[in-house]
PDB file of C-alpha atoms in Angstrom:
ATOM      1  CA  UNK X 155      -5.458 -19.433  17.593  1.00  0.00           C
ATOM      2  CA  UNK X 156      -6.789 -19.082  21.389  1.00  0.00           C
ATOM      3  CA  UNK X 157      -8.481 -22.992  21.410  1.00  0.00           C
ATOM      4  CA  UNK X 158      -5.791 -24.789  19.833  1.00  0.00           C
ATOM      5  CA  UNK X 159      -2.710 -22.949  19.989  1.00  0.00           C
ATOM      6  CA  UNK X 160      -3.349 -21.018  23.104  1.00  0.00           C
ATOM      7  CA  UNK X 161      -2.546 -17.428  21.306  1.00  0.00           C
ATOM      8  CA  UNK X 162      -4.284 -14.255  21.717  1.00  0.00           C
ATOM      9  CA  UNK X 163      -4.610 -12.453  18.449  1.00  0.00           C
ATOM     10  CA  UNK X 164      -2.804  -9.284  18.943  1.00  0.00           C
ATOM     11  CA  UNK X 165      -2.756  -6.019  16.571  1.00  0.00           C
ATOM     12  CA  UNK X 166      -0.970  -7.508  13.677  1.00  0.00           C
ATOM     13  CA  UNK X 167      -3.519 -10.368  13.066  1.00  0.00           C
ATOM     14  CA  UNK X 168      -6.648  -8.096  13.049  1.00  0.00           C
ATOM     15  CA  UNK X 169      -4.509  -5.861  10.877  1.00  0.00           C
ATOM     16  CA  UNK X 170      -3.924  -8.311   8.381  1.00  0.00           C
ATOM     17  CA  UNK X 171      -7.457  -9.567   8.605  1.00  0.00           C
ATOM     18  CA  UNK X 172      -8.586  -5.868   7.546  1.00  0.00           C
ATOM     19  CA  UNK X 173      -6.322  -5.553   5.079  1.00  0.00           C
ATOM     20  CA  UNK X 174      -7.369  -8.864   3.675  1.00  0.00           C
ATOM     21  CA  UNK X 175     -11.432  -7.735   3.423  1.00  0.00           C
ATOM     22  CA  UNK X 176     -10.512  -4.069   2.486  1.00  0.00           C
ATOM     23  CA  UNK X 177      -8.568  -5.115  -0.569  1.00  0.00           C
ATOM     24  CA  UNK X 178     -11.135  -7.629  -1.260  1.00  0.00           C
ATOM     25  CA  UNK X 179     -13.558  -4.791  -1.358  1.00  0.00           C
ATOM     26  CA  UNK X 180     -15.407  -6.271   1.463  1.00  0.00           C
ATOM     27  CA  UNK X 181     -15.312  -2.533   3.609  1.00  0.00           C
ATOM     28  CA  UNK X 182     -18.196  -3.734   5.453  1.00  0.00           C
ATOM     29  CA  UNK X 183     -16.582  -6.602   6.537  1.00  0.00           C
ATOM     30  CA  UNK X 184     -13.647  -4.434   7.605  1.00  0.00           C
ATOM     31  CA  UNK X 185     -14.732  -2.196   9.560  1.00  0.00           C
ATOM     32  CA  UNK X 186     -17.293  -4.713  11.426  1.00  0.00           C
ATOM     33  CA  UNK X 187     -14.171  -6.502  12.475  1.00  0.00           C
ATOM     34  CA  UNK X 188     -12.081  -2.964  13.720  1.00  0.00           C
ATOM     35  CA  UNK X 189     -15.550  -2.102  15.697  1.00  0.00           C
ATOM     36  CA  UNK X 190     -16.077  -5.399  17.586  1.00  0.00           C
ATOM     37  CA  UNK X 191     -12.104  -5.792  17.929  1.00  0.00           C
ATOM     38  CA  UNK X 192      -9.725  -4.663  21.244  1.00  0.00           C
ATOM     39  CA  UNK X 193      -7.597  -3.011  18.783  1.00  0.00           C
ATOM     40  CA  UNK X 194     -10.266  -0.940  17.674  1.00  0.00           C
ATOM     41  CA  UNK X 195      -8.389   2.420  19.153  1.00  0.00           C
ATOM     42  CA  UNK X 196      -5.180   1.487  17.322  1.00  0.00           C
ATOM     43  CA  UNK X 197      -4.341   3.586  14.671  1.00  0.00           C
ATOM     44  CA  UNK X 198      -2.869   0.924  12.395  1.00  0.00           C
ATOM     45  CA  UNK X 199      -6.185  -0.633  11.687  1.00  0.00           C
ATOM     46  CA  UNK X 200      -7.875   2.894  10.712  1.00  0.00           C
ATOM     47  CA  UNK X 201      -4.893   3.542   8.616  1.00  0.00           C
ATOM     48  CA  UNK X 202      -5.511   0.555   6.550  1.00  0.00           C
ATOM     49  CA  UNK X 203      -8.770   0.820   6.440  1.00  0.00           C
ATOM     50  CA  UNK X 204      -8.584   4.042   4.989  1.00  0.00           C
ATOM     51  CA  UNK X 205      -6.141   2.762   2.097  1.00  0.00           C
ATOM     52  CA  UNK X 206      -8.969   0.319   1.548  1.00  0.00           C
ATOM     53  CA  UNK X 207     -10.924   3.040   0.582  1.00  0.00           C
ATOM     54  CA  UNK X 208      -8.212   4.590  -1.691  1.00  0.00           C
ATOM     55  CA  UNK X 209      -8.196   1.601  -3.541  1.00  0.00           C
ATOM     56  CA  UNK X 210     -12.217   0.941  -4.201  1.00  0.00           C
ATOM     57  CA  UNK X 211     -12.979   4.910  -4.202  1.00  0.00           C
ATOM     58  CA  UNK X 212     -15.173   4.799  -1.183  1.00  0.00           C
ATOM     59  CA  UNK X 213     -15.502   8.234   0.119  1.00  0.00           C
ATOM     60  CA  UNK X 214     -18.029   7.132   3.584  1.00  0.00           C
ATOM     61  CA  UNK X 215     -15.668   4.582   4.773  1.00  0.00           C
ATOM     62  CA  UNK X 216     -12.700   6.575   4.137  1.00  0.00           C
ATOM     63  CA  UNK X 217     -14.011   9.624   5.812  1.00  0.00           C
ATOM     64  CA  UNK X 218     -14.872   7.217   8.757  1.00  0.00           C
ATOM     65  CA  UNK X 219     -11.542   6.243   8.742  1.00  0.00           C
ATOM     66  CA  UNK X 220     -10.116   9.848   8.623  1.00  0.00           C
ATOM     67  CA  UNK X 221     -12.491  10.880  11.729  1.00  0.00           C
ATOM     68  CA  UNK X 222     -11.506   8.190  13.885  1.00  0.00           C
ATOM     69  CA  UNK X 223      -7.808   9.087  13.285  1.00  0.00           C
ATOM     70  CA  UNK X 224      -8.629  12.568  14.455  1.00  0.00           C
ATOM     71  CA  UNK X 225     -10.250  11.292  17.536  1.00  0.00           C
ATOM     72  CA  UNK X 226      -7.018   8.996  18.472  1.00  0.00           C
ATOM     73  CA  UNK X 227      -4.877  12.284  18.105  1.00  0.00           C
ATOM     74  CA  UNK X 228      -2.935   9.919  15.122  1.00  0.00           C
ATOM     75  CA  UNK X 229      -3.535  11.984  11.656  1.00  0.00           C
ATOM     76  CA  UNK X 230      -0.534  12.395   9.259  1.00  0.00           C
ATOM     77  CA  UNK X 231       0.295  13.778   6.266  1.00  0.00           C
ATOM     78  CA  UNK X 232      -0.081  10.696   4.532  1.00  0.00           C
ATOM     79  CA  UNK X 233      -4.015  10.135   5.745  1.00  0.00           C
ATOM     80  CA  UNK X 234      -4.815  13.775   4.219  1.00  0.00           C
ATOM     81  CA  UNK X 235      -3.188  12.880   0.958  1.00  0.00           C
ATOM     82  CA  UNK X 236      -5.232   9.276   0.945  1.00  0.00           C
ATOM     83  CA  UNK X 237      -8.741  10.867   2.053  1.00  0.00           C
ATOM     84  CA  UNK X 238      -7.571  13.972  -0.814  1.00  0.00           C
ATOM     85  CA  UNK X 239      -7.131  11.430  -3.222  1.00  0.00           C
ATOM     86  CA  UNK X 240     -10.283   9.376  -2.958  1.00  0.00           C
ATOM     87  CA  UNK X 241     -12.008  12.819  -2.849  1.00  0.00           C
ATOM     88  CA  UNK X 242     -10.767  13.299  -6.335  1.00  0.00           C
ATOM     89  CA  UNK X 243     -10.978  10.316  -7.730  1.00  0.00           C
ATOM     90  CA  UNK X 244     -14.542  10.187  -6.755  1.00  0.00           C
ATOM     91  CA  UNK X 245     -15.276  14.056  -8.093  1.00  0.00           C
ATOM     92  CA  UNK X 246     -16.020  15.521  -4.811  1.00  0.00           C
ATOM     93  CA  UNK X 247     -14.554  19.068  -5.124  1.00  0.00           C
ATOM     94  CA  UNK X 248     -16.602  20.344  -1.826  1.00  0.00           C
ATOM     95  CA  UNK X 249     -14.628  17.095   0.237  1.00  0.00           C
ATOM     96  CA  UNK X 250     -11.205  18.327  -1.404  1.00  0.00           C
ATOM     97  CA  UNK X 251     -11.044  21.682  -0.494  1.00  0.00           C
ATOM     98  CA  UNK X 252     -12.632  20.539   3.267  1.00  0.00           C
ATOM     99  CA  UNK X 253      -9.413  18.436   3.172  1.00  0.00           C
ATOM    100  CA  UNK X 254      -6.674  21.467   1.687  1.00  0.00           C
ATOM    101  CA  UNK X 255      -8.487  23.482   4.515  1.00  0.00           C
ATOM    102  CA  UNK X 256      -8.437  20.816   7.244  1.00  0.00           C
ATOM    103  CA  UNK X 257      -4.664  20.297   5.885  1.00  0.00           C
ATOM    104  CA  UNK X 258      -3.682  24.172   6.458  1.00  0.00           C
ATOM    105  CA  UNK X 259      -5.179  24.508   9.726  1.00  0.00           C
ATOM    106  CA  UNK X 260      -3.664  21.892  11.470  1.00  0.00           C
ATOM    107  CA  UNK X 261      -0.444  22.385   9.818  1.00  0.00           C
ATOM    108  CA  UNK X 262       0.539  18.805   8.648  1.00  0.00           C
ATOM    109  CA  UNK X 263       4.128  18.648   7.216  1.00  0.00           C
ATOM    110  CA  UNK X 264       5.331  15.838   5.018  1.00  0.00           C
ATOM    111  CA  UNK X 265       7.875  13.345   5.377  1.00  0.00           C
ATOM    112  CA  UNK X 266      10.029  13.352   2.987  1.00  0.00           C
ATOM    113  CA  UNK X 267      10.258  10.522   0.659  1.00  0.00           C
ATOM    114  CA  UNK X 268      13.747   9.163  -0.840  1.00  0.00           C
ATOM    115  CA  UNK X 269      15.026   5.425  -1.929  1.00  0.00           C
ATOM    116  CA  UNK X 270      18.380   3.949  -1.793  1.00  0.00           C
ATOM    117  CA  UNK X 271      20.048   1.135  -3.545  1.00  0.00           C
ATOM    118  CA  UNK X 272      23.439  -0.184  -3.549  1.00  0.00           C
ATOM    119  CA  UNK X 273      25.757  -0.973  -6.524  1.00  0.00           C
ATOM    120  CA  UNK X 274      29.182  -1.851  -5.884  1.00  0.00           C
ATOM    121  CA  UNK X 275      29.342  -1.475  -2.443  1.00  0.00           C
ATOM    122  CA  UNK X 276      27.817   2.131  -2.238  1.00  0.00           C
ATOM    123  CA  UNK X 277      24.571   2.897  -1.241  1.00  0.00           C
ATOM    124  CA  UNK X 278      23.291   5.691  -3.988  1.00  0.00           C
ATOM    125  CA  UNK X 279      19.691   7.536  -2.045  1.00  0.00           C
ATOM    126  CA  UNK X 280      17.369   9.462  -4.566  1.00  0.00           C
ATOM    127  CA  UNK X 281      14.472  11.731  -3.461  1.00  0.00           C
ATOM    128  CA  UNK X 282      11.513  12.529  -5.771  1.00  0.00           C
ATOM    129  CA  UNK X 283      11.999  14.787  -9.331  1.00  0.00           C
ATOM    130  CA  UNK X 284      16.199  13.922  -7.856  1.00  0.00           C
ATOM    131  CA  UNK X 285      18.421  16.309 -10.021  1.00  0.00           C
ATOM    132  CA  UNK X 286      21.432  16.662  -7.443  1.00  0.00           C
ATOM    133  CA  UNK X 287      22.602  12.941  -8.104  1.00  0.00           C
ATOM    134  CA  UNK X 288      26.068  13.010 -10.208  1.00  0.00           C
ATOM    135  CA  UNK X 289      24.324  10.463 -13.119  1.00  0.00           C
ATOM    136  CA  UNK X 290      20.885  12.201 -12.955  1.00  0.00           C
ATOM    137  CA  UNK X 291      21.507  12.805 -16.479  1.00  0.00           C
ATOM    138  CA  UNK X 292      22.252   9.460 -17.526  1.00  0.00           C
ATOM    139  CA  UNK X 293      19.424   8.111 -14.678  1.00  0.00           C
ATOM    140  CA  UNK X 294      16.505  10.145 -16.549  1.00  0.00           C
ATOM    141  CA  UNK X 295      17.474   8.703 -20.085  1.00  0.00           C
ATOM    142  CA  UNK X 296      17.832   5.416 -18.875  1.00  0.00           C
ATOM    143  CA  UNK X 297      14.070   6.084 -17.015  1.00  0.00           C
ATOM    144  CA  UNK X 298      12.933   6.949 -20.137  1.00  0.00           C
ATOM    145  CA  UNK X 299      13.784   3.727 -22.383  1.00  0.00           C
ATOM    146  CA  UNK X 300      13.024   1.606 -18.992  1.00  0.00           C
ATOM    147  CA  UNK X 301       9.650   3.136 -19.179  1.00  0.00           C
ATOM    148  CA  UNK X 302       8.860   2.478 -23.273  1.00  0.00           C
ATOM    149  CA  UNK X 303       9.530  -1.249 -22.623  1.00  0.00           C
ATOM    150  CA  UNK X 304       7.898  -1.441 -19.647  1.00  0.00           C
ATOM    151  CA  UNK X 305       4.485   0.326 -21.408  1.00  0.00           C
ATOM    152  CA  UNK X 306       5.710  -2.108 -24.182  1.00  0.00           C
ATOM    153  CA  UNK X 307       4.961  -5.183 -21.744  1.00  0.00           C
ATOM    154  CA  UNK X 308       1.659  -3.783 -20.271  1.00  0.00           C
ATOM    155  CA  UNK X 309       2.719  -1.241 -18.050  1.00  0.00           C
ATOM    156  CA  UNK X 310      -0.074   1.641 -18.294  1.00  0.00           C
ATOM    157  CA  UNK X 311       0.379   4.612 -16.148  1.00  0.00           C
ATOM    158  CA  UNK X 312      -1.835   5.821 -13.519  1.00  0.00           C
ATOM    159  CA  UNK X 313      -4.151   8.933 -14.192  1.00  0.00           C
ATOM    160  CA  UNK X 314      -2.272  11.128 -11.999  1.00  0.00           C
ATOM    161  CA  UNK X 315      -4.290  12.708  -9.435  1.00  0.00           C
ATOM    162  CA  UNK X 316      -2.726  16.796  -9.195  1.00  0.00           C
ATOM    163  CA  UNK X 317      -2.764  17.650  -5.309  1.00  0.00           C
ATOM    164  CA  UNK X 318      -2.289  21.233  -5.934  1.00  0.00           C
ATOM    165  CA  UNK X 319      -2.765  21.284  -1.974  1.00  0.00           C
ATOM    166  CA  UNK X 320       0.416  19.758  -1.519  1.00  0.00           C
ATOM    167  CA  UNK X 321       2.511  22.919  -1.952  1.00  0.00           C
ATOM    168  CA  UNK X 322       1.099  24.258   1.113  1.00  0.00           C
ATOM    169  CA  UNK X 323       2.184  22.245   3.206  1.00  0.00           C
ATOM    170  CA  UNK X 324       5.259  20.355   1.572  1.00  0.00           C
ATOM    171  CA  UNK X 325       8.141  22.941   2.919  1.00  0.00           C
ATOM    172  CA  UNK X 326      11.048  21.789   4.286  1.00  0.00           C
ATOM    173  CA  UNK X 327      10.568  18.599   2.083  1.00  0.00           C
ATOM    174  CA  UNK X 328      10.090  16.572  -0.512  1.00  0.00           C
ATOM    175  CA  UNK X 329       6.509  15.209  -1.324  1.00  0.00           C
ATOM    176  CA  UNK X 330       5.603  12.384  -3.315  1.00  0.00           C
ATOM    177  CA  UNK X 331       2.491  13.589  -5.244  1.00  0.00           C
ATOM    178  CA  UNK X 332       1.213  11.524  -8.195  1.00  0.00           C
ATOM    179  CA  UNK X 333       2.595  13.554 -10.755  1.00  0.00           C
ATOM    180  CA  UNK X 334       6.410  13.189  -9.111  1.00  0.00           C
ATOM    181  CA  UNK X 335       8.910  10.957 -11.158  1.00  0.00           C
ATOM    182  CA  UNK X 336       8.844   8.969  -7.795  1.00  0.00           C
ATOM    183  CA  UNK X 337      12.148   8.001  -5.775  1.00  0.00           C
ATOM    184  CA  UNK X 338      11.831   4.084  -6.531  1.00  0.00           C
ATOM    185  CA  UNK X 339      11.780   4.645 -10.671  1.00  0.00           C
ATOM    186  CA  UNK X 340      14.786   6.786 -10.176  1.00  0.00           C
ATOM    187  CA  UNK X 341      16.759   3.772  -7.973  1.00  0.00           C
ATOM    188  CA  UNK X 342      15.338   1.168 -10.274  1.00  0.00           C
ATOM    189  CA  UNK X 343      16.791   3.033 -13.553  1.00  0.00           C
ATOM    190  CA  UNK X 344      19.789   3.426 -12.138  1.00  0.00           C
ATOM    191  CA  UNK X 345      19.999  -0.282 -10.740  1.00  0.00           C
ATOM    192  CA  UNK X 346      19.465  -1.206 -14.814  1.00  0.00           C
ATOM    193  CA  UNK X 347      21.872   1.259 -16.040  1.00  0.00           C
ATOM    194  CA  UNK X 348      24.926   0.130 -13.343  1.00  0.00           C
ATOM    195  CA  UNK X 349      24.286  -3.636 -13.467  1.00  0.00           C
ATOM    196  CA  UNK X 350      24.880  -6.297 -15.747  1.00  0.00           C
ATOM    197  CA  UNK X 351      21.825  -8.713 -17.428  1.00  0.00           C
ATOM    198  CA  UNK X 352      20.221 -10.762 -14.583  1.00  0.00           C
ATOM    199  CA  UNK X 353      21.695  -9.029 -11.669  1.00  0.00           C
ATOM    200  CA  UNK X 354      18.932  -8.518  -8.764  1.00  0.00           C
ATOM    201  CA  UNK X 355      17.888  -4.877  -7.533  1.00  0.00           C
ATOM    202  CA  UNK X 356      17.486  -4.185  -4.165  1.00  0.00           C
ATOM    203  CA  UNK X 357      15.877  -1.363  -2.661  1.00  0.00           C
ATOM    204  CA  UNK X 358      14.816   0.770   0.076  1.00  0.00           C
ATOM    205  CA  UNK X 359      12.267   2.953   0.487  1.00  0.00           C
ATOM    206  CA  UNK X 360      10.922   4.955   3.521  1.00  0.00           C
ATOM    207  CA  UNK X 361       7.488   5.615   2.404  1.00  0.00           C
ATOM    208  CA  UNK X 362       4.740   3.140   1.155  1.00  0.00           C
ATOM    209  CA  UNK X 363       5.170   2.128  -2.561  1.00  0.00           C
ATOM    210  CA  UNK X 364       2.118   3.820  -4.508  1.00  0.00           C
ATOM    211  CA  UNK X 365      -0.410   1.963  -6.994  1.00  0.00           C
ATOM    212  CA  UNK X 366       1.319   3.116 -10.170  1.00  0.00           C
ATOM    213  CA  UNK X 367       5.129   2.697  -9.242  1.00  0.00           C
ATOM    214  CA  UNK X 368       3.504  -1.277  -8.040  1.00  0.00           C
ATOM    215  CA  UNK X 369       2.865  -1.664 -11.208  1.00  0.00           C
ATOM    216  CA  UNK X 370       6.041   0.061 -13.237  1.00  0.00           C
ATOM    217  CA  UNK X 371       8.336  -2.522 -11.309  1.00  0.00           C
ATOM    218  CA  UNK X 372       6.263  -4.946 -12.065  1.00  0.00           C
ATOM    219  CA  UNK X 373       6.709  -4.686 -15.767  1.00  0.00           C
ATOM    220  CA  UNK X 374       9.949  -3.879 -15.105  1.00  0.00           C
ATOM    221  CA  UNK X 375      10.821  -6.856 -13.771  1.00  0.00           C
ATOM    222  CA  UNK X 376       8.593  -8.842 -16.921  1.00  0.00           C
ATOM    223  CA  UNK X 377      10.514  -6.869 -19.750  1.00  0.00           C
ATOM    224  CA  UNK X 378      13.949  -6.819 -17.953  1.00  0.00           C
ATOM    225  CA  UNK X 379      13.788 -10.654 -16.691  1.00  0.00           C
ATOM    226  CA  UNK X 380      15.321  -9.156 -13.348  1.00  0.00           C
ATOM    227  CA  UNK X 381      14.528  -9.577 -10.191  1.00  0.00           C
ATOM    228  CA  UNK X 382      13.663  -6.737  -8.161  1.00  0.00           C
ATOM    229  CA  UNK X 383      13.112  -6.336  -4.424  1.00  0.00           C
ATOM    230  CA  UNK X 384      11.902  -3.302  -2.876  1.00  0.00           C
ATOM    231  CA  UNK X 385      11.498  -3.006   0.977  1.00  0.00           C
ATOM    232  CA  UNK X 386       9.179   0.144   1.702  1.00  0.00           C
ATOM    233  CA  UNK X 387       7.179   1.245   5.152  1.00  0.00           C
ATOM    234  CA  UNK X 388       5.264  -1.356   5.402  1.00  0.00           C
ATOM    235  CA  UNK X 389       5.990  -4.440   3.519  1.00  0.00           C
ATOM    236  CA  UNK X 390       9.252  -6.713   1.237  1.00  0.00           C
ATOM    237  CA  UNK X 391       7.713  -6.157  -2.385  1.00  0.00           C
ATOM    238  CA  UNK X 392       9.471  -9.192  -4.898  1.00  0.00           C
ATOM    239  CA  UNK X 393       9.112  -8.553  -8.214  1.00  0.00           C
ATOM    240  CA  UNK X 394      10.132 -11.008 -10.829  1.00  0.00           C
ATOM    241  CA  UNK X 395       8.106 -12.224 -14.029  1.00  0.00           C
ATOM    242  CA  UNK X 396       5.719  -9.710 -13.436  1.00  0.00           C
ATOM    243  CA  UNK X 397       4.272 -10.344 -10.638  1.00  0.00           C
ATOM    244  CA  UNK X 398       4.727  -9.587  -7.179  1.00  0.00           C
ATOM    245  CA  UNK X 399       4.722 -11.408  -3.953  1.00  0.00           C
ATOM    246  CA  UNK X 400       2.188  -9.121  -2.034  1.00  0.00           C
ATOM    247  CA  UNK X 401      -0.176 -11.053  -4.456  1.00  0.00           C
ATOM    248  CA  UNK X 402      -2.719  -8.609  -5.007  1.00  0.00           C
ATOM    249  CA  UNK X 403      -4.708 -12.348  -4.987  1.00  0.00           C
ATOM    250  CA  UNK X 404      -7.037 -10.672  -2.015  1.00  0.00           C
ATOM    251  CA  UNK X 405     -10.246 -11.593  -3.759  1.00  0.00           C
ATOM    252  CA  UNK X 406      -9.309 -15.337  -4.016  1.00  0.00           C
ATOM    253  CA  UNK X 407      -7.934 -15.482  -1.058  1.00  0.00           C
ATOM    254  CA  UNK X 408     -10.899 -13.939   0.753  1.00  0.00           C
ATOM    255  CA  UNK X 409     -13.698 -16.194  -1.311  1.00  0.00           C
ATOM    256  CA  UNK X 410     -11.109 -19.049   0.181  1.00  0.00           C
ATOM    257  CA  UNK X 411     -11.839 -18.122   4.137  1.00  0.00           C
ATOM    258  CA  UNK X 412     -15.274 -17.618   3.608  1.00  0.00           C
ATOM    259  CA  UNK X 413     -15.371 -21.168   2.041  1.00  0.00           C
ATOM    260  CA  UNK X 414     -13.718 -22.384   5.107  1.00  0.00           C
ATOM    261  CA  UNK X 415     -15.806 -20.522   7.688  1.00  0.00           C
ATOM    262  CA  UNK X 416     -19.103 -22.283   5.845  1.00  0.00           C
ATOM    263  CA  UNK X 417     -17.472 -25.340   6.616  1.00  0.00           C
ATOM    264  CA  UNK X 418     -16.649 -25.087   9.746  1.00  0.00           C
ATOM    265  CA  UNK X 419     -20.207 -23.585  10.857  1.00  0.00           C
ATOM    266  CA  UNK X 420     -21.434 -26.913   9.126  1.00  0.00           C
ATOM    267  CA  UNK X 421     -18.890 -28.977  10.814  1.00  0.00           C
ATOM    268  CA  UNK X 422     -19.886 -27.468  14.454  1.00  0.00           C
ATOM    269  CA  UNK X 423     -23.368 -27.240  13.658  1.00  0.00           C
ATOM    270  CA  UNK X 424     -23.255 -31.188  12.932  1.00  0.00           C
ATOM    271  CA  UNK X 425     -21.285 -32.278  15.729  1.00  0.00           C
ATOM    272  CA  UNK X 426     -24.196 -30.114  18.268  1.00  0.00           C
ATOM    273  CA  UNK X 427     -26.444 -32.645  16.483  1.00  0.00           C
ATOM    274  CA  UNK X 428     -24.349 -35.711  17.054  1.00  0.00           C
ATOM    275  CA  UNK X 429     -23.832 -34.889  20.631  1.00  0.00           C
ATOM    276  CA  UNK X 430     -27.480 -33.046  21.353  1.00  0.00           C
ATOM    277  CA  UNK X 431     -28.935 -35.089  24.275  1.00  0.00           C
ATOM    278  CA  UNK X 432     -31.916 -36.099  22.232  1.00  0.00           C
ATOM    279  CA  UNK X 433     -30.202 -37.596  19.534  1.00  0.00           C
ATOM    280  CA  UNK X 434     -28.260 -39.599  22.028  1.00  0.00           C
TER     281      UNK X 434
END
């Protein structure tokens, strides 16, 4: 970028880069890059790197992650739930009830989490466990037979993870815990139910799409041959044939650039021979 195009890599590049290793599972790699970095004091590239940790269940990277938040001044409600959740996956009671009492102390509030789509020229919003919508009724049956084909095509749900801690600190709000019927699955069965065969679903979203509701609309979209596209906080998510464009390819992908780099040390390395003043 700087020798040949004349750009300086700026926030979103190193972002993407860390996001690249920490899906790949490469955390060292990750966090090497945030610490030798100018964006190293952003909050963006802690924040991924702690969903990196979500993902492969690493509790000393993620509590890195979570400490350097702190230091910035940038925690949220949404870094307490990640760091609570690799806690528990990983079977660290003693780390989960640091976090509930980290969690009550500082007083984090949610935000609360809804989706909207539009059908007919009216945009319909739906908040988690939603039972104030006129069709809830018909939404939650249709949820139901969307979810039997969907399990029917591959779809397995997550283990849900019970944050009891949320309810402390969830007032004034709705909270997206694991065990929620999530906003999304709400929009998406009622996006089925109000639409004929083959129509696309589009939807919003003001939180980042979890693991498990990744992978219902992804099934969705194999065993209803629709296309779905969901836009949440930090990415466009298209579904269609089961598979979305975010990929989820990070492994490739990162076995790819290293293949490259390799080369390109080779390549340099070879031309410093060529041009060496003894070889001359």
């Amino acid at each position: 970028m700087s020798s040949k195009f004349n750009l300086t890599p700026g926030i979103k590049h190193y972002g993407c880069l860390v996001d690249l290793y920490g899906r790949a599972g490469r955390l060292d790699k990750a966090l090497e890059m945030i610490e030798t970095v100018p964006s190293r004091d952003d909050p963006v590239v802690w924040r991924i790197l702690l969903g990196s940790s979500k993902i492969h269940k690493n509790v000393a990277t993620g509590e890195k992650a979570m400490m350097n938040l702190m230091r910035l001044g940038a925690l949220t409600a949404g870094d307490c739930v990640l760091l609570s959740t690799i806690y528990a996956g990983a079977n660290y009671p003693s780390g989960f009830a640091k976090m509930r009492k980290l969690i009550k102390t500082l007083g984090v509030k949610t935000t609360p989490g809804w989706s909207w789509i539009e059908i007919s020229n009216q945009v319909h919003k739906f908040v988690v466990d939603d039972k104030l919508h006129p069709d809830s009724m018909q939404v939650y049956e249709k949820l139901e037979e969307v979810t039997k084909r969907a399990a029917s095509a591959g779809y397995v749900k997550e283990e849900a993870v019970i944050l009891n801690l949320l309810g402390s600190w969830s007032e004034g709000g709705y909270s997206e815990t694991p065990s929620s019927c999530h906003s999304e699955k709400l929009a998406i069965a009622y996006g089925l139910a109000k639409t004929p065969e083959g129509t696309s679903l589009r939807i919003v979203k003001n939180l980042r799409v979890c693991k498990d509701c990744h992978s219902f609309t992804k099934f969705v979209s194999k065993a209803f041959n629709r296309s779905i596209v969901v836009r949440d906080r930090v990415r466009f998510h298209h579904f269609k044939n089961g598979v979305c464009s975010c990929g989820r390819l990070s492994v490739r992908r990162m076995v790819a650039i290293d293949e490259e780099i390799s080369i390109l040390k080779r390549s340099r390395f070879v031309l410093q021979l060529k041009t060496h003043p003894m070889n001359r």
